[in-house]
Amino acid sequence: MEIGIERARTIIAAALAAGQAAGMKPLSVVVLDAGGHPVAFERADGASPGRFEIARGKAYGAVMLGMGGRAQAERAAQGPAFMAAVNGAFGGRVIPVPGGVLVRDANGRVLGAVGVTGDTSDNDAEAALAGIAAAGLHGEA
């Protein structure tokens, strides 16, 4: 199983809807496959144009490191040198904060990651989790 475009669209629509329902600022959502490649992206009206790179950086770190943004942030706090080295290895493309959510299937296999940006990092993660759940998948924030 892979995420695929239809699941990616479901994730994005549900994440944006969750953000709007919760009164969050305009969100941007990207879905990456297990190789870190974008499957789909959408930016809500009013979201700043630079949000794609932020959303992708959050999701990219999750899929490449096999851990959600919260775990990455904790790792960065405990070992900033490690995260700096990781970011160097990945060309500066990792943003280790909540809002990057690993996507797993029912068997725990990594299918990719979702990156959400636009509100607080914790709110971004909650919107991502709502989108992932709407697609019948499991998120690891």
N, C-alpha and C. Protein backbone atom coordinates (compact mmCIF):
# COMPACT_ATOMS: atom_id res chain seq x y z
N MET A 1 0.85 -1.19 0.00
CA MET A 1 0.00 0.00 0.00
C MET A 1 0.89 1.24 0.00
N GLU A 2 0.44 2.24 -0.69
CA GLU A 2 1.12 3.54 -0.64
C GLU A 2 0.07 4.60 -0.39
N ILE A 3 0.51 5.80 -0.14
CA ILE A 3 -0.45 6.87 0.12
C ILE A 3 -1.28 7.14 -1.12
N GLY A 4 -0.67 7.40 -2.25
CA GLY A 4 -1.40 7.65 -3.49
C GLY A 4 -2.11 9.00 -3.49
N ILE A 5 -2.46 9.45 -4.68
CA ILE A 5 -3.04 10.78 -4.83
C ILE A 5 -4.41 10.92 -4.17
N GLU A 6 -5.25 9.91 -4.24
CA GLU A 6 -6.59 10.03 -3.64
C GLU A 6 -6.51 10.14 -2.13
N ARG A 7 -5.68 9.30 -1.51
CA ARG A 7 -5.51 9.41 -0.06
C ARG A 7 -4.88 10.74 0.30
N ALA A 8 -3.92 11.18 -0.48
CA ALA A 8 -3.27 12.47 -0.22
C ALA A 8 -4.30 13.60 -0.26
N ARG A 9 -5.18 13.56 -1.24
CA ARG A 9 -6.23 14.59 -1.34
C ARG A 9 -7.17 14.53 -0.14
N THR A 10 -7.49 13.33 0.32
CA THR A 10 -8.34 13.19 1.51
C THR A 10 -7.65 13.78 2.73
N ILE A 11 -6.38 13.46 2.90
CA ILE A 11 -5.60 13.97 4.03
C ILE A 11 -5.59 15.49 4.01
N ILE A 12 -5.30 16.06 2.87
CA ILE A 12 -5.22 17.52 2.75
C ILE A 12 -6.56 18.17 3.04
N ALA A 13 -7.62 17.68 2.43
CA ALA A 13 -8.94 18.28 2.63
C ALA A 13 -9.35 18.22 4.09
N ALA A 14 -9.12 17.07 4.74
CA ALA A 14 -9.52 16.92 6.14
C ALA A 14 -8.65 17.76 7.06
N ALA A 15 -7.36 17.87 6.77
CA ALA A 15 -6.48 18.70 7.60
C ALA A 15 -6.88 20.17 7.50
N LEU A 16 -7.15 20.63 6.28
CA LEU A 16 -7.57 22.03 6.10
C LEU A 16 -8.91 22.28 6.79
N ALA A 17 -9.83 21.33 6.67
CA ALA A 17 -11.14 21.48 7.32
C ALA A 17 -11.01 21.49 8.83
N ALA A 18 -10.14 20.64 9.38
CA ALA A 18 -9.93 20.62 10.83
C ALA A 18 -9.36 21.94 11.31
N GLY A 19 -8.43 22.49 10.56
CA GLY A 19 -7.86 23.77 10.92
C GLY A 19 -8.88 24.88 10.89
N GLN A 20 -9.69 24.88 9.86
CA GLN A 20 -10.72 25.92 9.75
C GLN A 20 -11.74 25.78 10.87
N ALA A 21 -12.17 24.54 11.16
CA ALA A 21 -13.16 24.30 12.21
C ALA A 21 -12.63 24.73 13.58
N ALA A 22 -11.32 24.61 13.80
CA ALA A 22 -10.72 24.97 15.08
C ALA A 22 -10.33 26.45 15.13
N GLY A 23 -10.59 27.18 14.07
CA GLY A 23 -10.26 28.60 14.05
C GLY A 23 -8.78 28.88 13.88
N MET A 24 -8.05 27.94 13.29
CA MET A 24 -6.62 28.14 13.08
C MET A 24 -6.39 29.15 11.95
N LYS A 25 -5.19 29.68 11.91
CA LYS A 25 -4.78 30.54 10.80
C LYS A 25 -4.75 29.69 9.53
N PRO A 26 -4.72 30.31 8.34
CA PRO A 26 -4.71 29.53 7.09
C PRO A 26 -3.52 28.56 7.04
N LEU A 27 -3.83 27.32 6.76
CA LEU A 27 -2.82 26.26 6.76
C LEU A 27 -2.36 25.91 5.36
N SER A 28 -1.20 25.31 5.30
CA SER A 28 -0.67 24.69 4.09
C SER A 28 -0.33 23.26 4.46
N VAL A 29 -0.63 22.33 3.55
CA VAL A 29 -0.47 20.90 3.84
C VAL A 29 0.22 20.22 2.67
N VAL A 30 1.26 19.45 2.97
CA VAL A 30 1.92 18.63 1.96
C VAL A 30 1.89 17.18 2.41
N VAL A 31 1.77 16.28 1.44
CA VAL A 31 1.85 14.84 1.69
C VAL A 31 3.03 14.31 0.89
N LEU A 32 3.94 13.62 1.59
CA LEU A 32 5.10 13.01 0.95
C LEU A 32 4.95 11.50 0.97
N ASP A 33 5.52 10.84 -0.04
CA ASP A 33 5.53 9.38 -0.04
C ASP A 33 6.68 8.88 0.83
N ALA A 34 6.86 7.56 0.89
CA ALA A 34 7.87 6.97 1.77
C ALA A 34 9.29 7.32 1.36
N GLY A 35 9.48 7.82 0.15
CA GLY A 35 10.80 8.25 -0.30
C GLY A 35 11.05 9.72 -0.11
N GLY A 36 10.07 10.44 0.47
CA GLY A 36 10.21 11.86 0.71
C GLY A 36 9.83 12.74 -0.46
N HIS A 37 9.14 12.17 -1.45
CA HIS A 37 8.74 12.93 -2.64
C HIS A 37 7.31 13.45 -2.48
N PRO A 38 7.05 14.69 -2.88
CA PRO A 38 5.69 15.23 -2.75
C PRO A 38 4.68 14.46 -3.59
N VAL A 39 3.55 14.14 -2.97
CA VAL A 39 2.43 13.53 -3.67
C VAL A 39 1.41 14.62 -3.98
N ALA A 40 1.15 15.50 -3.00
CA ALA A 40 0.19 16.58 -3.19
C ALA A 40 0.46 17.69 -2.18
N PHE A 41 0.04 18.90 -2.54
CA PHE A 41 0.19 20.07 -1.68
C PHE A 41 -0.98 21.01 -1.93
N GLU A 42 -1.41 21.67 -0.86
CA GLU A 42 -2.42 22.71 -1.00
C GLU A 42 -2.18 23.79 0.04
N ARG A 43 -2.38 25.02 -0.38
CA ARG A 43 -2.21 26.18 0.50
C ARG A 43 -3.56 26.88 0.58
N ALA A 44 -4.08 27.03 1.79
CA ALA A 44 -5.38 27.68 1.99
C ALA A 44 -5.28 29.15 1.59
N ASP A 45 -6.41 29.72 1.19
CA ASP A 45 -6.46 31.15 0.89
C ASP A 45 -5.94 31.91 2.10
N GLY A 46 -5.06 32.86 1.85
CA GLY A 46 -4.52 33.68 2.92
C GLY A 46 -3.23 33.16 3.51
N ALA A 47 -2.84 31.93 3.17
CA ALA A 47 -1.58 31.39 3.68
C ALA A 47 -0.43 32.01 2.89
N SER A 48 0.66 32.29 3.56
CA SER A 48 1.79 32.92 2.88
C SER A 48 2.44 31.96 1.88
N PRO A 49 3.01 32.51 0.81
CA PRO A 49 3.51 31.66 -0.27
C PRO A 49 4.71 30.80 0.10
N GLY A 50 5.45 31.14 1.12
CA GLY A 50 6.62 30.35 1.50
C GLY A 50 6.31 29.11 2.29
N ARG A 51 5.04 28.85 2.52
CA ARG A 51 4.66 27.74 3.40
C ARG A 51 4.95 26.36 2.83
N PHE A 52 5.07 26.24 1.50
CA PHE A 52 5.37 24.91 0.94
C PHE A 52 6.67 24.37 1.50
N GLU A 53 7.72 25.19 1.49
CA GLU A 53 9.02 24.72 1.96
C GLU A 53 9.00 24.35 3.43
N ILE A 54 8.24 25.10 4.23
CA ILE A 54 8.15 24.79 5.66
C ILE A 54 7.40 23.47 5.86
N ALA A 55 6.26 23.32 5.21
CA ALA A 55 5.50 22.08 5.33
C ALA A 55 6.33 20.89 4.86
N ARG A 56 7.01 21.06 3.74
CA ARG A 56 7.83 19.96 3.22
C ARG A 56 8.97 19.64 4.19
N GLY A 57 9.60 20.65 4.78
CA GLY A 57 10.69 20.40 5.72
C GLY A 57 10.23 19.63 6.95
N LYS A 58 9.03 19.95 7.42
CA LYS A 58 8.48 19.22 8.57
C LYS A 58 8.23 17.76 8.19
N ALA A 59 7.58 17.53 7.05
CA ALA A 59 7.26 16.17 6.62
C ALA A 59 8.53 15.40 6.24
N TYR A 60 9.47 16.07 5.59
CA TYR A 60 10.69 15.42 5.13
C TYR A 60 11.48 14.85 6.32
N GLY A 61 11.59 15.65 7.37
CA GLY A 61 12.29 15.16 8.57
C GLY A 61 11.61 13.94 9.15
N ALA A 62 10.28 13.95 9.16
CA ALA A 62 9.55 12.81 9.71
C ALA A 62 9.82 11.54 8.92
N VAL A 63 9.71 11.62 7.61
CA VAL A 63 9.87 10.41 6.81
C VAL A 63 11.34 9.96 6.75
N MET A 64 12.26 10.87 6.66
CA MET A 64 13.67 10.49 6.56
C MET A 64 14.23 9.95 7.87
N LEU A 65 13.74 10.46 8.99
CA LEU A 65 14.24 10.02 10.29
C LEU A 65 13.36 8.94 10.93
N GLY A 66 12.16 8.72 10.35
CA GLY A 66 11.27 7.71 10.91
C GLY A 66 10.68 8.10 12.24
N MET A 67 10.52 9.41 12.46
CA MET A 67 9.93 9.88 13.71
C MET A 67 9.19 11.19 13.46
N GLY A 68 8.12 11.39 14.19
CA GLY A 68 7.34 12.60 14.04
C GLY A 68 8.09 13.83 14.52
N GLY A 69 7.52 14.99 14.22
CA GLY A 69 8.14 16.26 14.56
C GLY A 69 8.34 16.48 16.04
N ARG A 70 7.40 15.99 16.87
CA ARG A 70 7.57 16.15 18.32
C ARG A 70 8.81 15.41 18.80
N ALA A 71 8.98 14.18 18.31
CA ALA A 71 10.16 13.39 18.69
C ALA A 71 11.43 14.05 18.16
N GLN A 72 11.37 14.63 16.97
CA GLN A 72 12.53 15.33 16.41
C GLN A 72 12.89 16.54 17.27
N ALA A 73 11.87 17.29 17.70
CA ALA A 73 12.12 18.48 18.53
C ALA A 73 12.78 18.08 19.84
N GLU A 74 12.30 16.97 20.43
CA GLU A 74 12.91 16.47 21.67
C GLU A 74 14.35 16.06 21.43
N ARG A 75 14.58 15.39 20.32
CA ARG A 75 15.94 14.95 19.98
C ARG A 75 16.85 16.16 19.77
N ALA A 76 16.32 17.19 19.11
CA ALA A 76 17.10 18.41 18.87
C ALA A 76 17.45 19.10 20.19
N ALA A 77 16.52 19.08 21.14
CA ALA A 77 16.78 19.71 22.45
C ALA A 77 17.84 18.93 23.22
N GLN A 78 17.81 17.60 23.11
CA GLN A 78 18.76 16.76 23.83
C GLN A 78 20.13 16.71 23.17
N GLY A 79 20.13 16.76 21.84
CA GLY A 79 21.39 16.64 21.11
C GLY A 79 21.40 17.55 19.90
N PRO A 80 21.56 18.85 20.12
CA PRO A 80 21.51 19.78 18.99
C PRO A 80 22.57 19.50 17.93
N ALA A 81 23.71 18.97 18.33
CA ALA A 81 24.76 18.67 17.36
C ALA A 81 24.30 17.57 16.40
N PHE A 82 23.59 16.57 16.93
CA PHE A 82 23.08 15.50 16.08
C PHE A 82 22.11 16.05 15.04
N MET A 83 21.16 16.87 15.48
CA MET A 83 20.17 17.40 14.54
C MET A 83 20.82 18.35 13.54
N ALA A 84 21.82 19.07 13.96
CA ALA A 84 22.54 19.94 13.02
C ALA A 84 23.25 19.09 11.97
N ALA A 85 23.83 17.97 12.39
CA ALA A 85 24.50 17.07 11.45
C ALA A 85 23.48 16.43 10.50
N VAL A 86 22.35 16.02 11.04
CA VAL A 86 21.29 15.44 10.20
C VAL A 86 20.85 16.46 9.16
N ASN A 87 20.62 17.67 9.60
CA ASN A 87 20.16 18.69 8.68
C ASN A 87 21.22 18.96 7.61
N GLY A 88 22.48 18.90 7.99
CA GLY A 88 23.55 19.04 7.01
C GLY A 88 23.53 17.90 6.00
N ALA A 89 23.33 16.70 6.50
CA ALA A 89 23.28 15.53 5.62
C ALA A 89 22.13 15.61 4.62
N PHE A 90 21.05 16.23 5.04
CA PHE A 90 19.87 16.34 4.18
C PHE A 90 19.75 17.71 3.51
N GLY A 91 20.85 18.41 3.41
CA GLY A 91 20.86 19.66 2.67
C GLY A 91 20.02 20.77 3.27
N GLY A 92 19.86 20.75 4.59
CA GLY A 92 19.08 21.79 5.26
C GLY A 92 17.58 21.67 5.08
N ARG A 93 17.11 20.51 4.65
CA ARG A 93 15.68 20.34 4.33
C ARG A 93 14.84 19.84 5.50
N VAL A 94 15.42 19.64 6.68
CA VAL A 94 14.68 19.12 7.83
C VAL A 94 14.30 20.27 8.77
N ILE A 95 13.03 20.33 9.13
CA ILE A 95 12.54 21.30 10.11
C ILE A 95 11.98 20.48 11.27
N PRO A 96 12.78 20.28 12.34
CA PRO A 96 12.43 19.35 13.42
C PRO A 96 11.51 19.95 14.48
N VAL A 97 10.26 20.17 14.10
CA VAL A 97 9.25 20.70 15.02
C VAL A 97 7.92 19.98 14.79
N PRO A 98 6.99 20.06 15.74
CA PRO A 98 5.67 19.47 15.51
C PRO A 98 5.02 20.05 14.26
N GLY A 99 4.24 19.20 13.62
CA GLY A 99 3.61 19.57 12.36
C GLY A 99 4.09 18.67 11.24
N GLY A 100 5.17 17.94 11.48
CA GLY A 100 5.63 16.88 10.59
C GLY A 100 5.18 15.57 11.20
N VAL A 101 4.29 14.87 10.51
CA VAL A 101 3.68 13.67 11.09
C VAL A 101 3.94 12.46 10.19
N LEU A 102 4.52 11.44 10.78
CA LEU A 102 4.78 10.19 10.07
C LEU A 102 3.46 9.47 9.82
N VAL A 103 3.30 8.89 8.64
CA VAL A 103 2.07 8.16 8.30
C VAL A 103 2.38 6.68 8.22
N ARG A 104 1.59 5.90 8.98
CA ARG A 104 1.75 4.44 9.00
C ARG A 104 0.44 3.76 8.62
N ASP A 105 0.56 2.55 8.06
CA ASP A 105 -0.64 1.77 7.80
C ASP A 105 -1.00 0.97 9.05
N ALA A 106 -2.02 0.13 8.96
CA ALA A 106 -2.49 -0.63 10.12
C ALA A 106 -1.44 -1.60 10.65
N ASN A 107 -0.48 -1.98 9.80
CA ASN A 107 0.58 -2.89 10.21
C ASN A 107 1.82 -2.17 10.71
N GLY A 108 1.76 -0.84 10.77
CA GLY A 108 2.89 -0.06 11.27
C GLY A 108 3.92 0.31 10.23
N ARG A 109 3.68 -0.06 8.97
CA ARG A 109 4.62 0.25 7.90
C ARG A 109 4.54 1.73 7.55
N VAL A 110 5.68 2.39 7.39
CA VAL A 110 5.72 3.80 7.03
C VAL A 110 5.31 3.97 5.57
N LEU A 111 4.30 4.82 5.34
CA LEU A 111 3.82 5.11 3.99
C LEU A 111 4.29 6.46 3.50
N GLY A 112 4.70 7.33 4.42
CA GLY A 112 5.12 8.67 4.06
C GLY A 112 4.97 9.59 5.25
N ALA A 113 4.72 10.86 4.96
CA ALA A 113 4.56 11.84 6.03
C ALA A 113 3.71 13.00 5.54
N VAL A 114 3.13 13.71 6.51
CA VAL A 114 2.34 14.91 6.24
C VAL A 114 3.01 16.07 6.97
N GLY A 115 3.11 17.18 6.29
CA GLY A 115 3.62 18.40 6.89
C GLY A 115 2.56 19.47 6.84
N VAL A 116 2.29 20.09 7.98
CA VAL A 116 1.32 21.18 8.06
C VAL A 116 1.99 22.37 8.70
N THR A 117 1.71 23.55 8.16
CA THR A 117 2.24 24.78 8.71
C THR A 117 1.22 25.90 8.54
N GLY A 118 1.34 26.90 9.41
CA GLY A 118 0.46 28.07 9.31
C GLY A 118 -0.01 28.57 10.66
N ASP A 119 -0.14 27.68 11.64
CA ASP A 119 -0.58 28.06 12.98
C ASP A 119 0.57 27.69 13.93
N THR A 120 0.27 27.47 15.20
CA THR A 120 1.31 27.00 16.10
C THR A 120 1.72 25.59 15.66
N SER A 121 2.91 25.19 15.98
CA SER A 121 3.37 23.85 15.58
C SER A 121 2.47 22.76 16.16
N ASP A 122 2.03 22.91 17.41
CA ASP A 122 1.15 21.90 18.00
C ASP A 122 -0.19 21.84 17.27
N ASN A 123 -0.75 22.99 16.91
CA ASN A 123 -1.99 23.01 16.15
C ASN A 123 -1.79 22.41 14.76
N ASP A 124 -0.66 22.71 14.15
CA ASP A 124 -0.35 22.12 12.85
C ASP A 124 -0.37 20.59 12.94
N ALA A 125 0.24 20.06 13.99
CA ALA A 125 0.27 18.61 14.17
C ALA A 125 -1.13 18.04 14.35
N GLU A 126 -1.97 18.73 15.09
CA GLU A 126 -3.33 18.25 15.30
C GLU A 126 -4.11 18.21 13.99
N ALA A 127 -3.94 19.22 13.15
CA ALA A 127 -4.60 19.23 11.85
C ALA A 127 -4.10 18.08 10.98
N ALA A 128 -2.79 17.83 11.01
CA ALA A 128 -2.23 16.71 10.25
C ALA A 128 -2.80 15.38 10.72
N LEU A 129 -2.87 15.20 12.03
CA LEU A 129 -3.42 13.95 12.57
C LEU A 129 -4.88 13.75 12.15
N ALA A 130 -5.65 14.83 12.13
CA ALA A 130 -7.05 14.73 11.69
C ALA A 130 -7.12 14.31 10.23
N GLY A 131 -6.27 14.87 9.40
CA GLY A 131 -6.25 14.48 8.00
C GLY A 131 -5.87 13.04 7.79
N ILE A 132 -4.85 12.60 8.50
CA ILE A 132 -4.39 11.22 8.38
C ILE A 132 -5.47 10.24 8.83
N ALA A 133 -6.13 10.55 9.95
CA ALA A 133 -7.20 9.69 10.44
C ALA A 133 -8.36 9.61 9.43
N ALA A 134 -8.67 10.73 8.78
CA ALA A 134 -9.74 10.75 7.79
C ALA A 134 -9.47 9.82 6.61
N ALA A 135 -8.18 9.57 6.36
CA ALA A 135 -7.79 8.68 5.28
C ALA A 135 -7.68 7.22 5.74
N GLY A 136 -8.02 6.97 7.01
CA GLY A 136 -7.97 5.61 7.54
C GLY A 136 -6.56 5.13 7.85
N LEU A 137 -5.66 6.06 8.08
CA LEU A 137 -4.28 5.72 8.37
C LEU A 137 -3.91 6.20 9.78
N HIS A 138 -2.70 5.89 10.20
CA HIS A 138 -2.26 6.22 11.56
C HIS A 138 -1.12 7.23 11.51
N GLY A 139 -1.24 8.27 12.34
CA GLY A 139 -0.22 9.30 12.38
C GLY A 139 0.61 9.22 13.63
N GLU A 140 1.88 9.54 13.49
CA GLU A 140 2.81 9.59 14.62
C GLU A 140 3.39 11.00 14.64
N ALA A 141 2.85 11.81 15.54
CA ALA A 141 3.25 13.21 15.61
C ALA A 141 4.55 13.37 16.35
